[in-house]
């Protein structure tokens, strides 16, 4: 039986934007704990935001090349039970963390990427993003959709990311058939500032492209 595609909104920096995401139907909300990011947010502030969200909302802490002890510490401070890992975090660390958290391992479709690489993370969900030599997410660039689709056979849950917006997400879903989609810069007026109208349009576009098109499927 087909299920609705889940929606992850990443780079949220305010309680107001988090509430808008939830009210419009987002399933996952990402908070960036990478200090070099323009979307960085203090874990203690995230804790206050998360406490006000519905229990069904999956709050995600986003990390880049952070050791497992620090990930545990910051995730506890923030009150998140899901961690998204970018950079060089090895499979062993990811699978170790998966005993305590829902883990999303982010991989980019660079020239070295092979779809079967995702099989090294059997205990993790996989997020496929665009490659950028300096940035870790939020680049506005699309990833290789054919490579992402090929990775589906090796993953239990695939999240498609990279340059998505209301205009192209329907084509992306048709090309990849992911379990979820992730958006960041495609719904922003500035880095870390969500445009609520663009957010609403994006979510509507995802719902229109979802295999579950019956309106009753989306009742809360």
XYZ file of N, CA and C in Angstrom:
660
model
N 0.835 -1.191 0.000
C 0.000 0.000 0.000
C 0.878 1.252 0.000
N 0.579 2.188 -0.895
C 1.356 3.410 -0.986
C 1.141 4.268 0.249
N 2.179 4.959 0.652
C 2.088 5.854 1.802
C 2.507 7.261 1.388
N 2.021 8.237 2.115
C 2.351 9.625 1.800
C 3.834 9.885 2.003
N 4.393 10.691 1.138
C 5.786 11.081 1.261
C 5.934 12.034 2.441
N 6.894 11.762 3.295
C 7.122 12.625 4.448
C 7.892 13.881 4.032
N 7.750 14.922 4.846
C 8.365 16.208 4.535
C 9.242 16.654 5.697
N 10.490 16.978 5.382
C 11.434 17.489 6.375
C 11.805 18.923 5.997
N 11.656 19.821 6.950
C 12.048 21.216 6.772
C 13.315 21.440 7.584
N 14.390 21.827 6.930
C 15.672 21.939 7.629
C 16.100 23.402 7.764
N 17.003 23.632 8.711
C 17.533 24.967 8.929
C 16.579 25.893 9.637
N 15.690 25.350 10.473
C 14.746 26.175 11.227
C 15.495 26.846 12.385
N 15.240 28.139 12.563
C 15.984 28.883 13.588
C 15.100 29.615 14.585
N 13.774 29.571 14.402
C 12.885 30.289 15.327
C 11.679 29.438 15.680
N 11.085 29.734 16.825
C 9.877 29.028 17.249
C 8.715 29.314 16.300
N 8.645 30.532 15.796
C 7.575 30.908 14.879
C 7.626 30.077 13.602
N 8.830 29.907 13.052
C 8.969 29.095 11.838
C 8.668 27.624 12.135
N 9.091 27.145 13.297
C 8.812 25.750 13.666
C 7.312 25.508 13.756
N 6.584 26.438 14.370
C 5.130 26.294 14.463
C 4.486 26.283 13.086
N 4.962 27.161 12.196
C 4.408 27.211 10.842
C 4.643 25.888 10.115
N 5.809 25.312 10.287
C 6.116 24.020 9.656
C 5.122 22.954 10.104
N 4.897 22.887 11.398
C 3.992 21.879 11.956
C 2.556 22.126 11.501
N 2.117 23.361 11.571
C 0.737 23.683 11.213
C 0.445 23.393 9.743
N 1.463 23.534 8.895
C 1.274 23.301 7.463
C 1.470 21.839 7.075
N 1.951 21.016 8.023
C 1.987 19.588 7.762
C 3.345 18.927 7.663
N 4.423 19.601 8.084
C 5.745 18.972 8.048
C 5.827 17.838 9.067
N 6.555 16.796 8.711
C 6.733 15.636 9.591
C 8.006 15.742 10.415
N 9.047 16.370 9.841
C 10.347 16.471 10.487
C 10.843 17.909 10.400
N 11.490 18.366 11.461
C 12.056 19.714 11.489
C 13.516 19.609 11.887
N 14.402 20.164 11.053
C 15.831 20.074 11.289
C 16.412 21.340 11.889
N 17.261 21.161 12.917
C 17.938 22.261 13.596
C 19.444 22.069 13.425
N 20.116 23.094 12.932
C 21.516 22.966 12.553
C 22.444 23.307 13.711
N 23.235 22.326 14.134
C 24.192 22.510 15.219
C 25.629 22.636 14.709
N 25.768 22.987 13.437
C 27.086 23.200 12.835
C 27.427 24.688 12.960
N 28.371 25.065 13.831
C 28.614 26.482 14.134
C 28.943 27.345 12.915
N 29.510 26.760 11.877
C 29.884 27.550 10.695
C 28.700 27.857 9.788
N 27.558 27.277 10.067
C 26.387 27.471 9.211
C 25.666 28.772 9.549
N 25.148 29.488 8.545
C 24.341 30.680 8.828
C 23.008 30.323 9.485
N 22.674 29.036 9.503
C 21.424 28.569 10.115
C 21.677 27.926 11.486
N 22.849 28.144 12.039
C 23.175 27.564 13.355
C 22.206 28.076 14.409
N 21.838 27.184 15.326
C 20.981 27.550 16.440
C 21.485 26.857 17.709
N 21.432 27.551 18.820
C 21.915 27.002 20.092
C 21.032 25.825 20.529
N 21.634 24.708 20.950
C 20.849 23.552 21.406
C 19.855 23.885 22.511
N 20.221 24.784 23.428
C 19.301 25.146 24.511
C 18.044 25.831 23.970
N 18.206 26.624 22.922
C 17.050 27.262 22.301
C 16.171 26.220 21.609
N 16.821 25.246 20.979
C 16.071 24.167 20.331
C 15.227 23.422 21.355
N 15.776 23.212 22.535
C 15.032 22.500 23.583
C 13.718 23.213 23.891
N 13.758 24.514 23.965
C 12.535 25.276 24.240
C 11.535 25.149 23.092
N 12.052 25.161 21.862
C 11.176 25.027 20.698
C 10.561 23.636 20.647
N 11.387 22.624 20.861
C 10.922 21.233 20.780
C 9.852 20.948 21.826
N 10.015 21.505 23.004
C 9.034 21.276 24.067
C 7.643 21.781 23.713
N 7.585 22.727 22.780
C 6.296 23.298 22.386
C 5.711 22.626 21.144
N 6.433 21.696 20.558
C 5.957 21.029 19.350
C 5.108 19.816 19.701
N 4.188 19.416 18.806
C 3.425 18.188 19.032
C 4.355 16.985 19.124
N 3.969 16.008 19.923
C 4.814 14.829 20.132
C 5.090 14.080 18.835
N 4.188 14.182 17.880
C 4.350 13.448 16.618
C 5.443 14.038 15.730
N 5.858 15.282 16.015
C 6.874 15.933 15.188
C 8.253 15.369 15.492
N 8.982 14.999 14.448
C 10.345 14.486 14.614
C 11.326 15.648 14.530
N 11.932 15.986 15.673
C 12.940 17.045 15.721
C 14.307 16.438 15.445
N 15.050 17.030 14.516
C 16.316 16.470 14.042
C 17.454 17.437 14.335
N 18.504 16.948 14.977
C 19.711 17.734 15.179
C 20.707 17.435 14.073
N 21.189 18.470 13.397
C 22.083 18.301 12.250
C 23.521 18.584 12.681
N 24.413 17.625 12.424
C 25.812 17.708 12.843
C 26.744 17.493 11.657
N 27.928 18.120 11.725
C 28.960 17.930 10.709
C 30.259 17.545 11.395
N 30.742 16.345 11.085
C 32.028 15.865 11.619
C 32.155 16.099 13.124
N 31.155 15.657 13.850
C 31.124 15.792 15.304
C 31.312 14.414 15.931
N 32.131 14.311 16.978
C 32.352 13.001 17.585
C 31.105 12.555 18.347
N 31.014 11.258 18.567
C 29.786 10.681 19.104
C 29.460 11.199 20.505
N 30.465 11.424 21.325
C 30.207 11.928 22.680
C 29.582 13.319 22.625
N 30.074 14.163 21.737
C 29.534 15.511 21.611
C 28.122 15.482 21.026
N 27.895 14.575 20.091
C 26.553 14.427 19.519
C 25.561 14.060 20.618
N 25.922 13.092 21.438
C 25.041 12.685 22.541
C 24.758 13.861 23.482
N 25.802 14.601 23.820
C 25.668 15.720 24.746
C 24.739 16.796 24.183
N 24.976 17.201 22.942
C 24.177 18.269 22.346
C 22.747 17.822 22.069
N 22.588 16.573 21.660
C 21.238 16.056 21.417
C 20.426 16.030 22.702
N 21.068 15.663 23.812
C 20.381 15.657 25.109
C 19.996 17.075 25.511
N 20.908 18.021 25.332
C 20.625 19.412 25.660
C 19.455 19.948 24.843
N 19.430 19.578 23.564
C 18.395 20.074 22.659
C 17.080 19.319 22.778
N 17.122 18.118 23.328
C 15.911 17.315 23.444
C 15.480 16.672 22.146
N 16.450 16.372 21.265
C 16.122 15.721 19.998
C 16.460 14.238 20.083
N 15.638 13.430 19.421
C 15.852 11.992 19.399
C 16.274 11.484 18.033
N 16.516 12.418 17.121
C 16.981 12.065 15.777
C 18.183 12.938 15.456
N 19.238 12.326 14.900
C 20.443 13.072 14.542
C 20.764 12.842 13.072
N 21.135 13.913 12.400
C 21.506 13.858 10.978
C 22.989 14.146 10.872
N 23.732 13.243 10.259
C 25.191 13.299 10.291
C 25.770 13.549 8.910
N 26.506 14.655 8.786
C 27.199 15.016 7.548
C 28.703 14.860 7.750
N 29.427 14.824 6.654
C 30.882 14.777 6.728
C 31.427 13.364 6.666
N 32.448 13.102 7.485
C 33.194 11.851 7.397
C 32.855 10.846 8.499
N 31.751 11.023 9.177
C 31.374 10.090 10.253
C 31.305 8.670 9.696
N 32.107 7.737 10.246
C 32.173 6.385 9.678
C 30.948 5.544 10.020
N 30.731 4.475 9.254
C 29.580 3.603 9.508
C 29.523 3.083 10.933
N 30.672 2.780 11.524
C 30.683 2.232 12.872
C 30.070 3.215 13.875
N 30.424 4.484 13.749
C 29.880 5.496 14.654
C 28.392 5.709 14.418
N 27.999 5.699 13.148
C 26.583 5.878 12.823
C 25.749 4.744 13.398
N 26.208 3.526 13.200
C 25.457 2.373 13.680
C 25.462 2.286 15.207
N 26.531 2.785 15.837
C 26.570 2.851 17.305
C 25.526 3.833 17.815
N 25.454 5.016 17.198
C 24.479 6.017 17.607
C 23.048 5.556 17.352
N 22.890 4.688 16.361
C 21.551 4.197 16.019
C 20.941 3.349 17.125
N 21.758 2.936 18.097
C 21.209 2.211 19.239
C 20.483 3.153 20.207
N 20.757 4.467 20.078
C 20.151 5.453 20.975
C 19.238 6.449 20.255
N 19.492 6.678 18.975
C 18.769 7.698 18.232
C 18.283 7.147 16.894
N 17.321 7.835 16.319
C 17.077 7.663 14.893
C 18.202 8.417 14.199
N 18.930 7.751 13.323
C 20.080 8.363 12.655
C 19.791 8.529 11.169
N 20.022 9.739 10.680
C 19.951 10.030 9.247
C 21.372 10.301 8.783
N 21.890 9.434 7.940
C 23.248 9.643 7.402
C 23.139 10.388 6.080
N 23.728 11.568 6.027
C 23.684 12.387 4.821
C 24.878 12.077 3.927
N 24.597 11.833 2.657
C 25.630 11.568 1.666
C 25.382 12.468 0.460
N 26.453 12.926 -0.177
C 26.301 13.788 -1.341
C 26.676 13.038 -2.615
N 26.031 13.427 -3.711
C 26.292 12.771 -4.988
C 27.474 13.452 -5.679
N 28.654 13.315 -5.053
C 29.868 13.831 -5.672
C 30.409 12.816 -6.674
N 31.573 13.085 -7.226
C 32.112 12.202 -8.265
C 32.490 10.832 -7.722
N 32.649 10.713 -6.397
C 33.024 9.431 -5.798
C 31.813 8.616 -5.349
N 30.632 9.196 -5.417
C 29.448 8.535 -4.885
C 29.026 7.353 -5.754
N 28.739 6.238 -5.092
C 28.144 5.069 -5.741
C 26.914 4.693 -4.921
N 25.792 4.402 -5.573
C 24.568 4.094 -4.832
C 24.745 3.020 -3.765
N 25.576 2.022 -4.044
C 25.748 0.935 -3.083
C 26.486 1.372 -1.815
N 27.102 2.559 -1.836
C 27.751 3.069 -0.625
C 26.764 3.187 0.524
N 25.503 3.414 0.208
C 24.496 3.591 1.257
C 24.267 2.314 2.058
N 24.628 1.170 1.492
C 24.432 -0.105 2.189
C 25.320 -0.236 3.423
N 26.319 0.627 3.558
C 27.220 0.579 4.719
C 26.539 1.089 5.991
N 25.314 1.617 5.853
C 24.610 2.202 6.994
C 23.251 1.526 7.176
N 23.248 0.228 7.475
C 21.987 -0.516 7.524
C 21.053 -0.098 8.644
N 21.586 0.512 9.693
C 20.765 0.931 10.830
C 20.315 2.380 10.716
N 20.608 3.018 9.591
C 20.339 4.447 9.432
C 19.402 4.718 8.266
N 18.674 5.821 8.364
C 18.018 6.377 7.197
C 19.087 7.106 6.389
N 18.846 7.293 5.100
C 19.831 7.926 4.231
C 19.242 9.193 3.622
N 19.994 10.292 3.706
C 19.629 11.529 3.034
C 20.619 11.767 1.906
N 20.109 11.919 0.694
C 20.954 12.183 -0.465
C 20.875 13.663 -0.796
N 22.048 14.320 -0.806
C 22.112 15.761 -1.013
C 23.059 16.067 -2.174
N 23.057 17.331 -2.592
C 23.982 17.770 -3.635
C 25.378 17.964 -3.044
N 26.383 17.798 -3.878
C 27.765 18.015 -3.431
C 28.131 19.494 -3.555
N 28.805 19.995 -2.529
C 29.397 21.323 -2.570
C 30.740 21.230 -1.864
N 31.808 21.805 -2.437
C 33.139 21.656 -1.837
C 33.291 22.279 -0.462
N 32.415 23.237 -0.115
C 32.556 23.928 1.165
C 31.329 23.810 2.057
N 30.131 23.854 1.487
C 28.910 23.873 2.283
C 28.418 22.471 2.589
N 27.707 22.334 3.709
C 27.096 21.068 4.114
C 25.589 21.275 4.225
N 24.918 21.164 3.091
C 23.479 21.373 3.057
C 23.130 22.830 2.822
N 21.876 23.058 2.390
C 21.419 24.414 2.163
C 22.111 25.104 1.008
N 22.602 24.324 0.035
C 23.363 24.912 -1.068
C 22.477 25.460 -2.179
N 21.234 24.985 -2.275
C 20.364 25.379 -3.365
C 20.633 24.625 -4.650
N 21.579 23.693 -4.622
C 21.917 22.911 -5.806
C 21.214 21.554 -5.750
N 20.771 21.070 -6.906
C 20.116 19.768 -6.941
C 21.156 18.658 -6.998
N 20.793 17.516 -6.424
C 21.681 16.365 -6.466
C 21.404 15.553 -7.735
N 22.139 14.485 -7.903
C 21.961 13.589 -9.040
C 20.760 12.689 -8.753
N 19.625 12.983 -9.361
C 18.404 12.239 -9.067
C 18.506 10.783 -9.498
N 19.206 10.504 -10.575
C 19.326 9.107 -11.017
C 20.142 8.295 -10.022
N 21.177 8.893 -9.459
C 21.984 8.200 -8.445
C 21.160 7.991 -7.181
N 20.352 8.988 -6.814
C 19.498 8.852 -5.639
C 18.491 7.732 -5.833
N 17.893 7.646 -7.011
C 16.931 6.578 -7.277
C 17.611 5.205 -7.204
N 18.826 5.119 -7.722
C 19.547 3.852 -7.681
C 19.877 3.429 -6.260
N 20.033 4.410 -5.361
C 20.347 4.097 -3.967
C 19.151 3.537 -3.210
N 17.947 3.719 -3.750
C 16.742 3.254 -3.059
C 16.809 1.768 -2.719
N 17.392 0.977 -3.588
C 17.406 -0.470 -3.371
C 18.298 -0.882 -2.205
N 19.180 0.008 -1.770
C 20.108 -0.312 -0.688
C 19.701 0.307 0.650
N 18.610 1.066 0.676
C 18.250 1.801 1.881
C 16.873 1.401 2.381
N 16.665 1.546 3.675
C 15.346 1.252 4.245
C 14.438 2.475 4.183
N 15.053 3.688 4.175
C 14.285 4.927 4.166
C 15.170 6.002 3.554
N 14.768 6.537 2.400
C 15.593 7.505 1.690
C 14.919 8.869 1.666
N 15.689 9.886 2.064
C 15.235 11.271 2.052
C 15.969 11.992 0.933
N 15.228 12.590 0.007
C 15.834 13.326 -1.094
C 15.968 14.792 -0.723
N 17.158 15.341 -0.897
C 17.442 16.726 -0.569
C 18.203 17.370 -1.727
N 18.502 18.655 -1.570
C 19.318 19.343 -2.551
C 18.536 20.162 -3.555
N 18.417 21.467 -3.293
C 17.842 22.383 -4.260
C 16.375 22.199 -4.577
N 15.630 21.573 -3.683
C 14.206 21.363 -3.944
C 13.404 22.624 -3.622
N 12.339 22.825 -4.391
C 11.401 23.907 -4.136
C 10.049 23.491 -4.706
N 9.066 24.373 -4.610
C 7.717 24.027 -5.058
C 7.662 23.749 -6.557
N 8.576 24.337 -7.307
C 8.555 24.184 -8.759
C 9.129 22.849 -9.239
N 10.104 22.316 -8.520
C 10.746 21.096 -9.031
C 10.501 19.851 -8.192
N 9.867 19.984 -7.020
C 9.752 18.815 -6.141
C 8.871 17.723 -6.749
N 7.866 18.093 -7.522
C 7.039 17.076 -8.163
C 7.843 16.236 -9.137
N 8.696 16.884 -9.931
C 9.560 16.145 -10.868
C 10.560 15.284 -10.112
N 11.065 15.815 -9.006
C 12.034 15.060 -8.210
C 11.412 13.797 -7.639
N 10.194 13.916 -7.136
C 9.499 12.764 -6.570
C 9.233 11.726 -7.647
N 8.823 12.173 -8.823
C 8.570 11.244 -9.926
C 9.844 10.535 -10.361
N 10.974 11.242 -10.323
C 12.241 10.677 -10.782
C 12.857 9.709 -9.783
N 12.685 9.991 -8.480
C 13.395 9.234 -7.441
C 12.483 8.301 -6.656
N 11.230 8.665 -6.469
C 10.272 7.960 -5.603
C 10.819 7.766 -4.185
N 11.265 8.852 -3.530
C 11.835 8.732 -2.181
C 10.750 8.499 -1.139
N 11.192 8.158 0.071
C 10.268 8.038 1.192
C 9.950 9.410 1.797
N 10.877 10.359 1.623
C 10.702 11.700 2.178
C 11.497 12.691 1.344
N 11.127 13.961 1.454
C 11.885 15.037 0.818
C 12.283 16.053 1.872
N 13.398 16.719 1.618
C 13.969 17.674 2.559
C 14.179 18.999 1.841
N 13.753 20.098 2.476
C 13.931 21.419 1.867
C 14.523 22.374 2.884
N 15.371 23.285 2.379
C 15.970 24.294 3.250
C 15.947 25.644 2.547
N 16.918 25.899 1.667
C 17.010 27.209 1.019
C 15.846 27.483 0.077
N 15.190 26.435 -0.429
C 14.101 26.599 -1.383
C 12.849 27.234 -0.825
N 12.796 27.405 0.493
C 11.629 28.057 1.113
C 12.061 29.218 2.008
N 13.198 29.834 1.705
C 13.727 30.896 2.546
C 13.721 32.251 1.836
N 13.547 33.304 2.627
C 13.742 34.664 2.139
C 15.171 35.126 2.405
N 15.835 34.461 3.359
C 17.245 34.670 3.700
C 17.677 33.424 4.468
N 18.985 33.137 4.554
C 19.417 31.937 5.268
C 18.866 31.881 6.695
N 18.098 30.831 6.994
C 17.526 30.657 8.321
C 16.212 31.365 8.539
N 15.728 32.093 7.525
C 14.449 32.805 7.630
C 13.465 32.160 6.656
N 12.469 31.453 7.169
C 11.542 30.734 6.314
C 10.450 31.655 5.775
N 10.170 31.501 4.501
C 9.080 32.210 3.843
C 7.846 31.314 3.960
N 6.883 31.700 4.772
C 5.758 30.817 5.079
C 4.886 30.543 3.858
N 4.796 31.490 2.948
C 4.040 31.260 1.723
C 4.747 30.224 0.854
N 6.064 30.339 0.733
C 6.832 29.357 -0.035
C 6.767 27.982 0.625
N 6.769 27.972 1.945
C 6.644 26.724 2.696
C 5.313 26.044 2.387
N 4.242 26.821 2.415
C 2.924 26.277 2.116
C 2.858 25.742 0.689
N 3.433 26.471 -0.253
C 3.431 26.031 -1.649
C 4.233 24.751 -1.824
N 5.353 24.650 -1.110
C 6.179 23.442 -1.209
C 5.423 22.227 -0.694
N 4.821 22.358 0.476
C 4.099 21.233 1.064
C 2.920 20.831 0.176
N 2.234 21.795 -0.399
C 1.128 21.491 -1.309
C 1.626 20.738 -2.535
N 2.788 21.131 -3.052
C 3.358 20.460 -4.223
C 3.742 19.023 -3.906
N 4.272 18.805 -2.710
C 4.620 17.436 -2.303
C 3.366 16.586 -2.188
N 2.341 17.131 -1.547
C 1.097 16.376 -1.387
C 0.479 16.035 -2.740
N 0.566 16.964 -3.683
C 0.005 16.722 -5.009
C 0.753 15.612 -5.741
N 2.037 15.457 -5.434
C 2.854 14.442 -6.100
C 2.916 13.129 -5.343
N 2.352 13.110 -4.117
C 2.410 11.919 -3.280
C 1.550 10.808 -3.849
N 1.965 9.540 -3.673
C 1.136 8.422 -4.136
C -0.196 8.336 -3.419
N -0.295 8.946 -2.232
C -1.578 8.993 -1.520
C -2.219 10.340 -1.800
N -3.145 10.391 -2.723
C -3.755 11.653 -3.122
C -5.121 11.871 -2.503
N -5.654 10.862 -1.811
C -6.953 11.008 -1.163
C -6.826 11.988 -0.009
N -7.627 13.036 -0.025
C -7.496 14.091 1.003
C -7.650 13.539 2.401
N -8.439 12.469 2.561
C -8.646 11.922 3.900
C -7.383 11.335 4.484
N -6.406 11.059 3.612
C -5.149 10.473 4.096
C -4.347 11.477 4.889
N -4.644 12.779 4.763
C -3.816 13.775 5.390
C -4.468 14.405 6.609
N -5.558 13.838 7.056
C -6.180 14.361 8.253
C -5.305 14.090 9.462
N -5.185 15.080 10.325
C -4.333 14.898 11.520
C -5.094 14.178 12.597
